Coordinates of N, CA and C and ligand atoms in Angstrom, one line a residue:
M13 N 27.4 7.3 60.3 CA 28.5 6.7 61.0 C 29.7 7.6 61.1
N14 N 30.5 7.4 62.1 CA 31.7 8.3 62.3 C 33.0 7.7 61.9
D15 N 32.9 6.7 61.0 CA 34.1 6.0 60.6 C 34.9 6.9 59.6
L16 N 36.1 7.1 59.9 CA 36.9 7.9 59.0 C 37.8 7.1 58.1
I17 N 38.3 6.0 58.7 CA 39.2 5.1 58.0 C 38.5 3.7 58.1
V18 N 38.3 3.0 56.9 CA 37.8 1.7 57.0 C 38.8 0.8 56.2
L19 N 39.3 -0.3 56.8 CA 40.2 -1.2 56.2 C 39.4 -2.5 56.0
K20 N 39.4 -3.0 54.7 CA 38.7 -4.3 54.5 C 39.7 -5.3 53.9
N21 N 39.8 -6.4 54.5 CA 40.6 -7.6 54.1 C 42.0 -7.1 53.5
L22 N 42.6 -6.3 54.2 CA 43.9 -5.7 53.8 C 45.0 -6.7 53.9
S23 N 45.7 -7.0 52.9 CA 46.9 -7.8 52.9 C 48.1 -7.2 52.2
K24 N 49.2 -7.5 52.6 CA 50.5 -7.1 51.9 C 51.5 -8.2 51.9
V25 N 51.9 -8.6 50.7 CA 52.9 -9.7 50.5 C 54.1 -9.0 49.8
Y26 N 55.2 -9.2 50.4 CA 56.5 -8.7 49.7 C 57.1 -9.9 49.1
K27 N 57.6 -9.8 47.9 CA 58.3 -10.9 47.2 C 59.8 -10.5 47.3
M28 N 60.5 -11.5 47.9 CA 62.0 -11.3 47.9 C 62.6 -12.5 47.2
G29 N 62.9 -12.4 45.9 CA 63.3 -13.5 45.1 C 62.2 -14.6 45.1
D30 N 62.5 -15.8 45.5 CA 61.4 -16.8 45.5 C 60.6 -16.8 46.8
E31 N 61.0 -16.0 47.8 CA 60.4 -16.0 49.1 C 59.2 -15.0 49.1
K32 N 58.1 -15.4 49.7 CA 57.0 -14.4 49.9 C 56.9 -14.1 51.4
I33 N 56.9 -12.8 51.7 CA 56.8 -12.4 53.1 C 55.4 -11.8 53.3
H34 N 54.6 -12.5 54.2 CA 53.3 -12.0 54.4 C 53.3 -10.9 55.5
A35 N 53.5 -9.7 55.1 CA 53.6 -8.6 56.1 C 52.3 -8.3 56.8
L36 N 51.2 -8.4 56.1 CA 49.9 -8.2 56.7 C 48.9 -9.2 56.1
N37 N 48.1 -9.8 57.0 CA 47.2 -10.8 56.7 C 45.7 -10.4 57.0
D38 N 45.0 -10.0 55.9 CA 43.6 -9.9 56.1 C 43.1 -9.0 57.3
I39 N 43.6 -7.8 57.3 CA 43.3 -6.8 58.3 C 41.9 -6.2 58.1
N40 N 41.0 -6.2 59.1 CA 39.8 -5.5 59.0 C 39.7 -4.6 60.2
L41 N 39.5 -3.3 60.0 CA 39.6 -2.3 61.1 C 38.8 -1.0 60.7
K42 N 38.2 -0.4 61.7 CA 37.6 0.9 61.5 C 38.1 1.8 62.5
I43 N 38.4 3.0 62.0 CA 38.9 4.1 62.9 C 38.0 5.3 62.8
S44 N 37.6 5.8 63.9 CA 36.6 6.9 63.9 C 37.3 8.3 63.8
K45 N 36.5 9.3 63.5 CA 37.0 10.6 63.5 C 37.4 11.0 64.9
E46 N 38.5 11.7 65.0 CA 39.0 12.2 66.2 C 39.5 11.2 67.2
E47 N 39.6 9.9 66.7 CA 40.1 8.9 67.5 C 41.6 8.9 67.6
F48 N 42.1 8.4 68.7 CA 43.6 8.3 68.9 C 43.9 6.9 69.1
V49 N 44.6 6.3 68.1 CA 44.9 4.8 68.1 C 46.4 4.6 68.2
C50 N 46.7 3.7 69.1 CA 48.1 3.2 69.1 C 48.3 1.9 68.5
L51 N 49.2 1.7 67.6 CA 49.5 0.4 67.0 C 50.8 -0.1 67.7
L52 N 50.6 -1.3 68.4 CA 51.7 -1.8 69.2 C 52.0 -3.2 68.7
G53 N 53.3 -3.5 68.8 CA 53.7 -4.9 68.3 C 55.2 -5.0 68.2
T54 N 55.7 -6.2 68.3 CA 57.2 -6.3 68.2 C 57.7 -5.9 66.8
S55 N 59.0 -5.8 66.7 CA 59.6 -5.5 65.4 C 59.3 -6.5 64.4
G56 N 58.9 -6.1 63.2 CA 58.5 -7.1 62.2 C 57.1 -7.5 62.2
S57 N 56.3 -7.0 63.1 CA 54.9 -7.4 63.2 C 53.9 -6.8 62.1
G58 N 54.5 -5.8 61.4 CA 53.7 -5.2 60.3 C 53.2 -3.8 60.6
K59 N 53.6 -3.2 61.7 CA 53.1 -1.9 62.1 C 53.4 -0.8 61.0
S60 N 54.6 -0.7 60.6 CA 54.9 0.3 59.6 C 54.2 0.0 58.2
T61 N 54.1 -1.2 57.9 CA 53.4 -1.6 56.6 C 52.0 -1.1 56.7
L62 N 51.3 -1.4 57.8 CA 49.9 -1.0 58.0 C 49.8 0.6 57.9
L63 N 50.7 1.2 58.6 CA 50.6 2.7 58.7 C 50.9 3.3 57.3
N64 N 51.9 2.8 56.6 CA 52.2 3.3 55.3 C 51.1 3.1 54.3
M65 N 50.4 2.0 54.4 CA 49.2 1.8 53.5 C 48.1 2.7 53.8
M66 N 47.8 3.0 55.1 CA 46.7 3.9 55.4 C 47.1 5.3 55.0
A67 N 48.4 5.6 55.0 CA 48.8 7.0 54.6 C 49.0 7.1 53.1
G68 N 48.7 6.0 52.4 CA 48.9 6.1 50.9 C 50.3 6.1 50.5
L69 N 51.2 5.6 51.3 CA 52.6 5.6 50.9 C 53.0 4.2 50.3
E70 N 52.2 3.2 50.5 CA 52.4 1.9 49.9 C 51.1 1.3 49.4
K71 N 51.2 0.5 48.4 CA 49.9 -0.2 47.9 C 49.7 -1.5 48.5
P72 N 48.5 -1.8 48.9 CA 48.2 -3.2 49.4 C 48.3 -4.2 48.3
T73 N 48.5 -5.5 48.6 CA 48.5 -6.6 47.6 C 47.0 -6.9 47.4
K74 N 46.2 -6.8 48.5 CA 44.8 -7.1 48.4 C 44.0 -6.3 49.4
G75 N 42.8 -6.0 49.1 CA 42.0 -5.3 50.1 C 41.7 -3.9 49.8
K76 N 41.0 -3.2 50.7 CA 40.5 -1.9 50.5 C 40.9 -0.9 51.7
I77 N 41.3 0.3 51.3 CA 41.5 1.3 52.3 C 40.6 2.5 51.9
I78 N 39.6 2.7 52.7 CA 38.6 3.7 52.4 C 38.7 4.8 53.5
I79 N 39.0 6.0 53.0 CA 39.1 7.2 53.9 C 38.0 8.2 53.4
E80 N 37.0 8.3 54.2 CA 35.9 9.2 53.8 C 35.4 8.9 52.4
K81 N 35.0 7.7 52.1 CA 34.5 7.3 50.8 C 35.6 7.3 49.7
H82 N 36.8 7.8 50.0 CA 37.8 7.7 48.9 C 38.5 6.4 49.0
H83 N 38.6 5.7 47.9 CA 39.4 4.4 47.8 C 40.8 4.7 47.6
V84 N 41.6 4.7 48.7 CA 43.0 5.0 48.6 C 43.8 4.0 47.7
E85 N 43.3 2.7 47.8 CA 44.1 1.7 47.0 C 43.9 1.8 45.5
K86 N 42.9 2.6 45.1 CA 42.7 2.8 43.6 C 43.4 4.0 43.1
M87 N 43.9 4.8 43.9 CA 44.5 6.1 43.4 C 45.8 5.9 42.7
N88 N 46.0 6.7 41.7 CA 47.3 6.7 41.0 C 48.3 7.7 41.8
E89 N 49.5 7.7 41.4 CA 50.5 8.5 42.2 C 50.1 10.0 42.3
K90 N 49.6 10.5 41.2 CA 49.2 12.0 41.3 C 48.1 12.2 42.2
Q91 N 47.1 11.3 42.1 CA 45.9 11.4 43.0 C 46.3 11.3 44.5
L92 N 47.2 10.3 44.7 CA 47.7 10.0 46.0 C 48.5 11.2 46.6
A93 N 49.3 11.8 45.8 CA 50.1 13.0 46.2 C 49.2 14.1 46.7
Q94 N 48.1 14.3 45.9 CA 47.2 15.4 46.2 C 46.4 15.1 47.5
F95 N 46.0 13.8 47.5 CA 45.2 13.4 48.7 C 46.0 13.5 50.0
R96 N 47.3 13.1 49.9 CA 48.1 13.2 51.1 C 48.3 14.7 51.5
Q97 N 48.6 15.5 50.5 CA 48.7 17.0 50.8 C 47.6 17.5 51.6
L98 N 46.4 17.2 51.2 CA 45.2 17.8 51.8 C 44.8 17.1 53.1
N99 N 45.0 15.8 53.2 CA 44.4 15.1 54.3 C 45.3 14.5 55.4
I100 N 46.6 14.4 55.0 CA 47.5 13.5 55.8 C 48.8 14.2 56.2
G101 N 49.1 14.1 57.5 CA 50.4 14.5 58.0 C 51.1 13.2 58.5
F102 N 52.4 13.3 58.4 CA 53.2 12.1 58.8 C 54.4 12.4 59.6
V103 N 54.6 11.8 60.7 CA 55.8 12.0 61.5 C 56.7 10.7 61.5
F104 N 57.9 10.8 61.1 CA 58.8 9.7 61.0 C 59.7 9.6 62.2
Q105 N 60.2 8.4 62.5 CA 61.1 8.2 63.7 C 62.4 9.0 63.5
S106 N 62.9 9.0 62.2 CA 64.2 9.7 62.0 C 64.0 11.1 61.4
Y107 N 62.8 11.7 61.7 CA 62.5 13.1 61.4 C 62.3 13.3 59.9
N108 N 63.2 12.8 59.1 CA 63.1 13.0 57.6 C 63.1 14.5 57.2
L109 N 63.8 15.3 57.9 CA 63.9 16.7 57.5 C 64.9 16.9 56.4
I110 N 64.8 18.0 55.6 CA 65.7 18.2 54.5 C 66.9 19.0 55.1
P111 N 68.1 18.4 55.1 CA 69.2 18.9 55.9 C 69.7 20.3 55.5
T112 N 69.4 20.7 54.2 CA 69.9 22.0 53.7 C 69.0 23.1 54.0
L113 N 67.8 22.7 54.5 CA 66.8 23.8 54.7 C 66.6 24.1 56.2
S114 N 66.3 25.4 56.5 CA 66.0 25.8 57.9 C 64.7 25.1 58.4
A115 N 64.5 25.3 59.7 CA 63.3 24.8 60.3 C 62.1 25.4 59.6
L116 N 62.1 26.7 59.4 CA 61.0 27.4 58.8 C 60.7 26.9 57.3
E117 N 61.8 26.7 56.6 CA 61.7 26.2 55.2 C 61.2 24.8 55.2
N118 N 61.6 23.9 56.1 CA 61.1 22.6 56.1 C 59.6 22.5 56.4
V119 N 59.2 23.4 57.3 CA 57.7 23.3 57.6 C 56.9 24.0 56.5
S120 N 57.4 25.1 56.0 CA 56.7 25.8 54.9 C 56.6 25.0 53.6
L121 N 57.6 24.1 53.4 CA 57.6 23.3 52.2 C 56.4 22.4 52.0
G122 N 55.9 22.0 53.1 CA 54.7 21.1 53.1 C 53.4 21.8 52.5
L123 N 53.5 23.1 52.4 CA 52.3 23.8 51.9 C 52.5 24.3 50.5
T124 N 53.6 24.0 49.9 CA 54.0 24.5 48.6 C 52.9 24.2 47.5
F125 N 52.3 23.0 47.5 CA 51.5 22.6 46.4 C 50.0 23.0 46.7
R126 N 49.8 23.9 47.6 CA 48.4 24.2 47.9 C 47.9 25.5 47.3
G127 N 48.8 26.1 46.5 CA 48.5 27.4 45.9 C 48.4 28.5 47.0
I128 N 49.2 28.4 48.0 CA 49.2 29.5 49.0 C 50.5 30.3 48.8
S129 N 50.4 31.6 48.9 CA 51.6 32.4 48.6 C 52.7 32.1 49.6
R130 N 53.9 32.4 49.2 CA 55.1 32.2 50.0 C 55.0 32.9 51.4
K131 N 54.5 34.1 51.3 CA 54.4 34.9 52.5 C 53.4 34.3 53.5
V132 N 52.3 33.8 53.0 CA 51.3 33.2 53.9 C 51.9 31.9 54.4
R133 N 52.5 31.1 53.5 CA 53.1 29.8 54.0 C 54.2 30.1 55.1
D134 N 55.0 31.1 54.9 CA 56.0 31.3 55.9 C 55.4 31.8 57.2
R135 N 54.3 32.5 57.1 CA 53.7 32.9 58.4 C 53.0 31.7 59.1
M136 N 52.4 30.9 58.3 CA 51.8 29.6 58.9 C 52.9 28.8 59.6
A137 N 54.0 28.6 58.9 CA 55.1 27.8 59.4 C 55.7 28.4 60.6
K138 N 55.8 29.7 60.7 CA 56.4 30.4 61.8 C 55.4 30.2 63.0
E139 N 54.1 30.4 62.8 CA 53.2 30.2 63.9 C 53.2 28.8 64.4
M140 N 53.4 27.8 63.5 CA 53.4 26.4 63.9 C 54.7 26.1 64.7
L141 N 55.8 26.6 64.3 CA 57.0 26.4 65.0 C 57.0 27.1 66.4
E142 N 56.3 28.2 66.5 CA 56.2 28.8 67.8 C 55.3 27.9 68.7
A143 N 54.3 27.3 68.1 CA 53.4 26.5 68.8 C 54.1 25.2 69.4
V144 N 55.1 24.8 68.7 CA 55.9 23.6 69.2 C 57.1 24.0 70.0
G145 N 57.2 25.3 70.3 CA 58.2 25.8 71.2 C 59.6 26.1 70.5
L146 N 59.5 26.3 69.2 CA 60.8 26.6 68.5 C 60.8 28.0 67.8
G147 N 60.1 28.9 68.5 CA 60.1 30.3 67.9 C 61.5 30.9 67.8
T148 N 62.4 30.4 68.6 CA 63.8 31.0 68.5 C 64.7 30.1 67.7
R149 N 64.2 29.1 67.0 CA 65.0 28.3 66.1 C 64.6 28.3 64.7
L150 N 63.9 29.3 64.2 CA 63.3 29.3 62.9 C 64.3 29.1 61.8
H151 N 65.5 29.7 62.0 CA 66.5 29.7 60.9 C 67.6 28.7 61.2
H152 N 67.4 27.8 62.1 CA 68.4 26.7 62.4 C 68.2 25.6 61.4
K153 N 69.3 25.0 60.9 CA 69.2 23.8 60.1 C 69.1 22.6 61.0
P154 N 68.6 21.4 60.5 CA 68.4 20.2 61.3 C 69.7 19.9 62.1
S155 N 70.9 20.0 61.4 CA 72.1 19.6 62.1 C 72.5 20.5 63.3
E156 N 71.8 21.7 63.3 CA 72.0 22.6 64.4 C 71.0 22.5 65.6
M157 N 70.3 21.4 65.5 CA 69.2 21.2 66.6 C 69.4 19.8 67.2
S158 N 68.9 19.7 68.4 CA 68.9 18.4 69.1 C 67.8 17.5 68.4
G159 N 67.9 16.2 68.8 CA 66.9 15.2 68.3 C 65.5 15.6 68.6
G160 N 65.3 16.0 69.8 CA 63.9 16.5 70.3 C 63.5 17.7 69.5
Q161 N 64.4 18.6 69.2 CA 64.0 19.8 68.5 C 63.7 19.4 67.0
Q162 N 64.5 18.5 66.5 CA 64.2 18.1 65.1 C 62.9 17.4 65.0
Q163 N 62.5 16.6 66.0 CA 61.2 16.0 65.9 C 60.1 17.0 66.1
R164 N 60.3 18.1 66.8 CA 59.3 19.1 66.9 C 59.1 19.8 65.6
V165 N 60.2 20.0 64.9 CA 60.1 20.6 63.5 C 59.2 19.7 62.6
S166 N 59.5 18.4 62.7 CA 58.8 17.4 61.9 C 57.3 17.3 62.3
I167 N 57.0 17.6 63.6 CA 55.7 17.6 64.1 C 55.0 18.9 63.5
A168 N 55.7 20.0 63.6 CA 55.2 21.2 63.0 C 54.8 21.0 61.5
R169 N 55.7 20.3 60.8 CA 55.5 20.1 59.4 C 54.3 19.2 59.2
A170 N 54.1 18.2 60.0 CA 52.9 17.3 59.9 C 51.6 18.0 60.1
F171 N 51.6 19.0 61.1 CA 50.4 19.6 61.5 C 50.1 20.9 60.8
V172 N 51.1 21.5 60.1 CA 50.9 22.9 59.6 C 49.7 23.0 58.6
G173 N 49.5 22.0 57.8 CA 48.4 22.0 56.8 C 47.0 21.6 57.4
R174 N 47.0 21.5 58.8 CA 45.7 21.0 59.4 C 45.1 19.8 58.8
P175 N 45.9 18.7 58.6 CA 45.4 17.5 58.0 C 44.3 16.9 58.8
K176 N 43.5 16.1 58.2 CA 42.4 15.4 59.0 C 43.1 14.3 59.8
I177 N 44.1 13.7 59.3 CA 44.7 12.5 59.9 C 46.2 12.7 60.1
V178 N 46.7 12.5 61.3 CA 48.2 12.5 61.5 C 48.7 11.1 61.8
F179 N 49.6 10.6 61.1 CA 50.2 9.3 61.3 C 51.6 9.5 61.9
A180 N 52.0 8.7 62.9 CA 53.4 8.9 63.4 C 54.0 7.5 63.6
D181 N 55.1 7.2 63.0 CA 55.8 5.9 63.1 C 56.9 5.9 64.0
E182 N 56.7 5.4 65.2 CA 57.7 5.4 66.3 C 58.3 6.8 66.5
P183 N 57.5 7.9 66.7 CA 58.0 9.2 66.7 C 59.0 9.5 67.8
T184 N 59.0 8.7 68.8 CA 59.9 8.9 70.0 C 61.0 7.9 70.1
G185 N 61.1 7.1 69.0 CA 62.0 5.9 69.0 C 63.5 6.4 69.2
N186 N 63.8 7.6 68.8 CA 65.2 8.0 69.0 C 65.4 9.0 70.1
L187 N 64.4 9.2 71.0 CA 64.5 10.2 72.0 C 64.6 9.6 73.4
D188 N 65.1 10.4 74.3 CA 65.2 10.0 75.7 C 63.8 10.1 76.4
T189 N 63.7 9.5 77.6 CA 62.4 9.4 78.3 C 61.7 10.8 78.5
K190 N 62.5 11.7 78.9 CA 61.9 13.0 79.2 C 61.4 13.7 77.9
T191 N 62.2 13.6 76.9 CA 61.8 14.2 75.6 C 60.7 13.4 75.0
T192 N 60.7 12.1 75.2 CA 59.6 11.3 74.7 C 58.2 11.8 75.3
L193 N 58.2 12.0 76.6 CA 56.9 12.4 77.2 C 56.5 13.8 76.6
E194 N 57.5 14.7 76.5 CA 57.2 16.1 75.9 C 56.6 16.0 74.5
V195 N 57.3 15.1 73.7 CA 56.9 15.0 72.3 C 55.5 14.4 72.2
M196 N 55.2 13.3 73.1 CA 53.9 12.7 73.1 C 52.8 13.7 73.5
D197 N 53.1 14.5 74.5 CA 52.1 15.5 75.0 C 51.8 16.5 73.9
L198 N 52.9 16.9 73.2 CA 52.7 17.8 72.1 C 51.8 17.3 71.0
I199 N 52.2 16.1 70.5 CA 51.4 15.5 69.4 C 49.9 15.3 69.8
T200 N 49.7 14.7 71.0 CA 48.3 14.4 71.4 C 47.5 15.7 71.7
N201 N 48.2 16.7 72.3 CA 47.4 17.9 72.5 C 47.1 18.7 71.2
M202 N 48.0 18.7 70.3 CA 47.7 19.3 69.0 C 46.6 18.6 68.3
A203 N 46.6 17.3 68.3 CA 45.6 16.6 67.6 C 44.2 16.8 68.2
K204 N 44.2 16.9 69.5 CA 43.0 17.1 70.3 C 42.4 18.5 70.0
E205 N 43.3 19.5 70.1 CA 42.9 20.8 69.8 C 42.3 21.0 68.4
N206 N 42.9 20.4 67.5 CA 42.5 20.6 66.1 C 41.4 19.5 65.6
K207 N 41.0 18.7 66.6 CA 40.0 17.6 66.3 C 40.5 16.7 65.2
Q208 N 41.8 16.3 65.3 CA 42.3 15.4 64.2 C 42.4 14.0 64.7
T209 N 42.4 13.1 63.8 CA 42.5 11.7 64.1 C 44.0 11.4 64.1
L210 N 44.4 10.6 65.1 CA 45.9 10.4 65.3 C 46.1 8.9 65.4
I211 N 47.1 8.4 64.6 CA 47.4 7.0 64.7 C 49.0 6.9 64.8
I212 N 49.3 6.3 66.0 CA 50.8 6.3 66.3 C 51.2 4.8 66.4
V213 N 52.3 4.6 65.8 CA 53.0 3.3 65.9 C 54.1 3.3 67.0
T214 N 54.1 2.3 67.8 CA 55.1 2.3 68.8 C 55.4 0.9 69.3
H215 N 56.7 0.7 69.7 CA 56.8 -0.6 70.4 C 57.1 -0.3 71.9
D216 N 56.8 0.9 72.3 CA 57.0 1.4 73.7 C 55.7 1.3 74.4
V217 N 55.6 0.4 75.4 CA 54.4 0.2 76.1 C 54.1 1.4 77.0
E218 N 55.1 2.3 77.2 CA 54.8 3.5 78.0 C 53.9 4.5 77.3
I219 N 53.9 4.4 76.0 CA 53.2 5.3 75.1 C 51.7 4.8 74.9
S220 N 51.5 3.5 75.0 CA 50.2 3.0 74.6 C 49.0 3.6 75.5
P221 N 49.3 3.9 76.8 CA 48.2 4.4 77.6 C 47.6 5.8 77.1
Y222 N 48.3 6.4 76.2 CA 47.8 7.7 75.6 C 46.6 7.4 74.7
G223 N 46.5 6.3 74.1 CA 45.5 6.0 73.0 C 44.2 5.7 73.5
H224 N 43.1 6.1 72.8 CA 41.8 5.6 73.1 C 41.7 4.1 73.0
R225 N 42.4 3.6 71.9 CA 42.4 2.2 71.6 C 43.8 1.8 71.3
V226 N 44.2 0.6 71.8 CA 45.5 0.1 71.5 C 45.3 -1.2 70.6
I227 N 45.9 -1.2 69.5 CA 45.7 -2.3 68.6 C 47.0 -3.1 68.5
Y228 N 47.0 -4.3 69.0 CA 48.2 -5.2 69.0 C 48.3 -6.0 67.8
L229 N 49.4 -5.8 67.1 CA 49.7 -6.6 65.9 C 50.7 -7.7 66.2
R230 N 50.5 -8.8 65.5 CA 51.4 -9.9 65.7 C 51.5 -10.7 64.4
D231 N 52.6 -10.8 63.8 CA 52.8 -11.6 62.6 C 51.8 -11.1 61.5
G232 N 51.6 -9.8 61.4 CA 50.8 -9.3 60.3 C 49.3 -9.4 60.6
S233 N 48.9 -9.8 61.8 CA 47.4 -9.9 62.1 C 47.1 -9.1 63.3
I234 N 45.9 -8.7 63.5 CA 45.5 -8.1 64.7 C 45.3 -9.1 65.8
E235 N 46.1 -9.0 66.8 CA 46.1 -10.0 67.9 C 44.9 -9.7 68.9
K236 N 44.9 -8.4 69.3 CA 43.8 -8.0 70.2 C 43.7 -6.5 70.1
I237 N 42.5 -6.0 70.6 CA 42.3 -4.5 70.7 C 41.9 -4.2 72.1
V238 N 42.6 -3.2 72.7 CA 42.2 -2.9 74.1 C 41.8 -1.4 74.1
E239 N 40.6 -1.2 74.8 CA 40.1 0.2 74.9 C 40.7 0.7 76.2
N240 N 41.1 2.0 76.2 CA 41.7 2.6 77.3 C 40.8 3.7 77.9
Q241 N 40.9 3.9 79.2 CA 40.4 5.1 79.8 C 41.6 6.0 79.9
I242 N 41.7 7.0 79.0 CA 42.9 7.8 79.0 C 42.7 9.0 79.9
K243 N 43.8 9.7 80.2 CA 43.7 10.9 81.1 C 42.9 11.9 80.3
G244 N 42.0 12.5 81.1 CA 41.1 13.5 80.4 C 39.9 12.8 79.9
G245 N 39.9 11.5 79.8 CA 38.8 10.7 79.5 C 38.6 10.6 78.0
A246 N 38.2 9.4 77.5 CA 37.9 9.3 76.1 C 36.5 9.7 75.8
E247 N 36.3 10.8 75.1 CA 34.9 11.2 74.8 C 34.3 10.3 73.8
Ligands
ADP321 P1 57.3 -3.3 62.0 O1 57.1 -1.8 61.6 O2 56.2 -3.8 62.9 O3 58.7 -3.5 62.6 P2 57.2 -3.8 59.1 O4 55.9 -3.4 58.7 O5 58.3 -2.9 58.8 O6 57.2 -4.2 60.7 O7 57.6 -5.2 58.5 C1 56.7 -6.3 58.5 C2 57.4 -7.5 57.7 O8 57.5 -7.2 56.3 C3 58.8 -7.8 58.2 O9 58.9 -9.2 58.1 C4 59.7 -7.1 57.2 O10 60.9 -7.7 57.1 C5 58.8 -7.2 55.9 N1 59.1 -6.0 55.0 C6 58.8 -4.7 55.3 N2 59.1 -3.9 54.3 C7 59.6 -4.8 53.3 C8 60.0 -4.6 51.9 N3 60.1 -3.3 51.4 N4 60.5 -5.6 51.3 C9 60.4 -6.9 51.8 N5 60.0 -7.1 53.1 C10 59.5 -6.1 53.8
MG322 MG1 58.4 -0.2 61.8

């Protein structure tokens, strides 16, 4: 089977004092290798919670997250950190770059724990920044770049280690329409070139046609799944 990610009876309940918030209810889902999935839904429908759990950033209350036979829900913090380093890239809506570091240092940092020398890391980071069109901004700090440029740095950081899976949580939420399309093309083309699996959260219906499948979330449950004929064709 070509399943890369398998979710079984996944639930997440947040406790707020006496109140219980059911952020996710019994999600069952399989995502294939090299698939591109869009998670769509209104604010509060559970998109970020689902993405964070698949990426090993949050623990489920119940259920299983199996990525290539690895049970992510059973890993301790150390195992999770290592698993994420090797397998997962993440793009945040607000970029999450380190303000005191240059573009090059931000991208290179993601490779620190891999036992790669500084020189090689910096070369890989430079190549990746050139690939996202920032070859002339290597030594700029985040505050010296536009939102679109900062998101490109964060995309370079997510892709530099050639992870199997790239997650993006509303990556274009802070960008204008033109930059949104550029950033979406960049992410999808890189994932396709590198044969990576891509899972993007969005509430922007303009973005959903990019995905092979669009998964609609509502109140923590899967409402429906729509298969797309995307440009270039879904192989
Ligand atoms: P979305 O990303 O679709 O906007 P979220 O996954 O962030 O939705 O949130 C789903 C639900 O879980 C919401 O009702 C939200 O308020 C709640 N929630 C999310 N994170 C927490 C948290 N850390 N503590 C308590 N409630 C949370
Ligand atoms: Mg969210």
